[in-house]
Short mmCIF file of C-alpha atoms in Angstrom, two decimals:
data_model
loop_
_atom_site.label_atom_id
_atom_site.label_comp_id
_atom_site.label_asym_id
_atom_site.label_seq_id
_atom_site.Cartn_x
_atom_site.Cartn_y
_atom_site.Cartn_z
CA LEU Y 1 2.55 5.79 14.55
CA ALA Y 2 1.06 7.63 11.58
CA LEU Y 3 0.87 4.32 9.73
CA ARG Y 4 -1.20 2.80 12.53
CA ALA Y 5 -3.43 5.86 12.76
CA ASP Y 6 -4.23 6.00 9.06
CA ARG Y 7 -7.15 3.56 8.87
CA ALA Y 8 -7.80 4.34 5.20
CA LEU Y 9 -4.27 3.28 4.27
CA GLN Y 10 -4.75 -0.02 6.07
CA THR Y 11 -7.72 -0.99 3.90
CA MET Y 12 -6.65 0.29 0.47
CA SER Y 13 -6.55 -2.01 -2.52
CA MET Y 14 -3.30 -2.27 -4.48
CA ASP Y 15 -4.62 0.19 -7.08
CA GLU Y 16 -5.61 2.66 -4.36
CA LEU Y 17 -2.20 2.29 -2.74
CA ARG Y 18 -0.48 3.01 -6.06
CA LYS Y 19 -2.53 6.22 -6.43
CA TRP Y 20 -1.83 7.21 -2.83
CA ALA Y 21 1.93 6.62 -3.25
CA LYS Y 22 2.01 8.52 -6.55
CA ALA Y 23 0.26 11.51 -4.95
CA LYS Y 24 2.48 11.42 -1.85
CA TYR Y 25 5.87 10.54 -3.35
CA GLY Y 26 5.69 10.84 -7.13
CA ASP Y 27 7.76 8.08 -8.70
CA GLY Y 28 10.43 7.83 -6.02
CA HIS Y 29 10.83 7.21 -2.32
CA GLN Y 30 11.43 3.49 -2.65
CA TRP Y 31 13.18 3.42 0.72
CA ASP Y 32 10.31 5.22 2.50
CA LEU Y 33 7.74 2.75 1.17
CA ALA Y 34 9.89 -0.23 2.14
CA GLY Y 35 10.31 1.20 5.63
CA MET Y 36 6.56 1.62 5.93
CA ALA Y 37 6.20 -2.01 4.81
CA VAL Y 38 8.42 -3.15 7.69
CA ALA Y 39 6.38 -1.06 10.12
CA ALA Y 40 3.10 -2.46 8.79
CA SER Y 41 4.37 -6.00 9.31
CA HIS Y 42 5.55 -5.16 12.82
CA TYR Y 43 2.10 -3.79 13.65
CA GLY Y 44 0.36 -6.89 12.31
CA ASN Y 45 -0.98 -5.84 8.93
CA GLN Y 46 0.74 -8.34 6.64
CA VAL Y 47 -1.39 -7.57 3.58
CA LEU Y 48 -0.49 -3.89 3.76
CA ALA Y 49 3.14 -4.80 4.49
CA VAL Y 50 3.52 -6.90 1.35
CA ASN Y 51 1.60 -4.39 -0.77
CA LEU Y 52 3.85 -1.54 0.38
CA MET Y 53 6.92 -3.67 -0.30
CA ARG Y 54 5.56 -4.40 -3.78
CA LEU Y 55 5.20 -0.65 -4.35
CA ALA Y 56 8.79 -0.16 -3.22
CA PHE Y 57 10.01 -2.89 -5.59
CA GLU Y 58 8.13 -1.25 -8.48
CA ARG Y 59 10.06 2.00 -8.06
CA PRO Y 60 13.55 2.82 -9.33
CA GLY Y 61 16.46 1.62 -7.21
CA GLY Y 62 17.45 -1.63 -5.63
CA VAL Y 63 17.94 -1.01 -1.95
CA ALA Y 64 14.32 -1.55 -0.91
CA ALA Y 65 14.80 -5.29 -1.29
CA LEU Y 66 17.05 -5.19 1.76
CA ASN Y 67 14.07 -4.27 3.95
CA ALA Y 68 12.31 -7.51 3.03
CA TRP Y 69 14.86 -9.30 5.23
CA GLN Y 70 14.47 -7.12 8.32
CA PRO Y 71 13.40 -9.02 11.47
CA ALA Y 72 10.20 -6.97 11.83
CA PHE Y 73 9.17 -8.07 8.32
CA ALA Y 74 9.35 -11.78 9.26
CA PRO Y 75 5.56 -12.20 9.73
CA ALA Y 76 4.97 -10.86 6.20
CA ARG Y 77 7.58 -13.25 4.75
CA LYS Y 78 5.43 -16.18 5.88
CA THR Y 79 2.43 -15.19 3.73
CA ALA Y 80 1.33 -16.41 0.32
CA ASP Y 81 1.35 -12.77 -0.83
CA PHE Y 82 5.08 -12.54 -0.07
CA LYS Y 83 5.74 -15.76 -1.99
CA LYS Y 84 3.91 -14.22 -4.95
CA LEU Y 85 5.99 -11.04 -4.62
CA MET Y 86 9.21 -13.07 -4.70
CA ASN Y 87 7.99 -14.94 -7.78
CA ASP Y 88 6.72 -11.81 -9.55
CA PHE Y 89 10.04 -10.01 -9.20
CA GLY Y 90 12.15 -12.98 -10.25
CA PHE Y 91 13.80 -13.80 -6.95
CA VAL Y 92 12.60 -17.41 -6.89
CA LYS Y 93 13.78 -18.01 -10.44
CA LEU Y 94 17.20 -16.61 -9.51
CA TRP Y 95 17.41 -18.74 -6.38
CA ARG Y 96 16.37 -21.89 -8.21
CA THR Y 97 18.71 -21.23 -11.15
CA THR Y 98 21.77 -20.50 -9.01
CA GLY Y 99 20.92 -22.81 -6.12
CA GLU Y 100 21.84 -19.92 -3.85
CA TRP Y 101 18.85 -19.33 -1.61
CA ASN Y 102 18.99 -16.55 0.96
CA ASP Y 103 19.05 -17.04 4.72
CA PHE Y 104 15.26 -16.69 5.02
CA CYS Y 105 13.77 -18.64 2.10
CA LYS Y 106 14.40 -22.27 1.20
CA PRO Y 107 12.91 -24.71 -1.31
CA ILE Y 108 10.48 -27.26 0.09
CA SER Y 109 9.54 -29.49 -2.83
CA GLY Y 110 8.71 -29.08 -6.50
CA ASN Y 111 8.01 -25.40 -7.06
CA ASP Y 112 7.15 -24.67 -3.43
CA PHE Y 113 9.33 -22.77 -0.99
CA ALA Y 114 8.98 -21.33 2.51
CA CYS Y 115 10.31 -18.20 4.16
CA THR Y 116 10.86 -17.43 7.81
#
């Protein structure tokens, strides 16, 4: 509910979000940011959802990636921003190299792919 009430958070640029997260959490709390990303997607703010997930991915640890596959994050997975996130962090390259795509993202044609 705090996420929905914080109107400033919902309109922050990526740089502003990084500053906010640094002030709130320091360099950690990957899991908290990923959880907030899932909540943002559930409440309909897909831009904020993907940006928070990007922040989580930028922090130490590897478990935040699991939250990208939560059912409530499905709307965010369908965005171009999510496709960019998957490319930026090397997931797409891994999937294409191994041929092992996950349950939610599949190649379409050429370099394009879609997620559900």
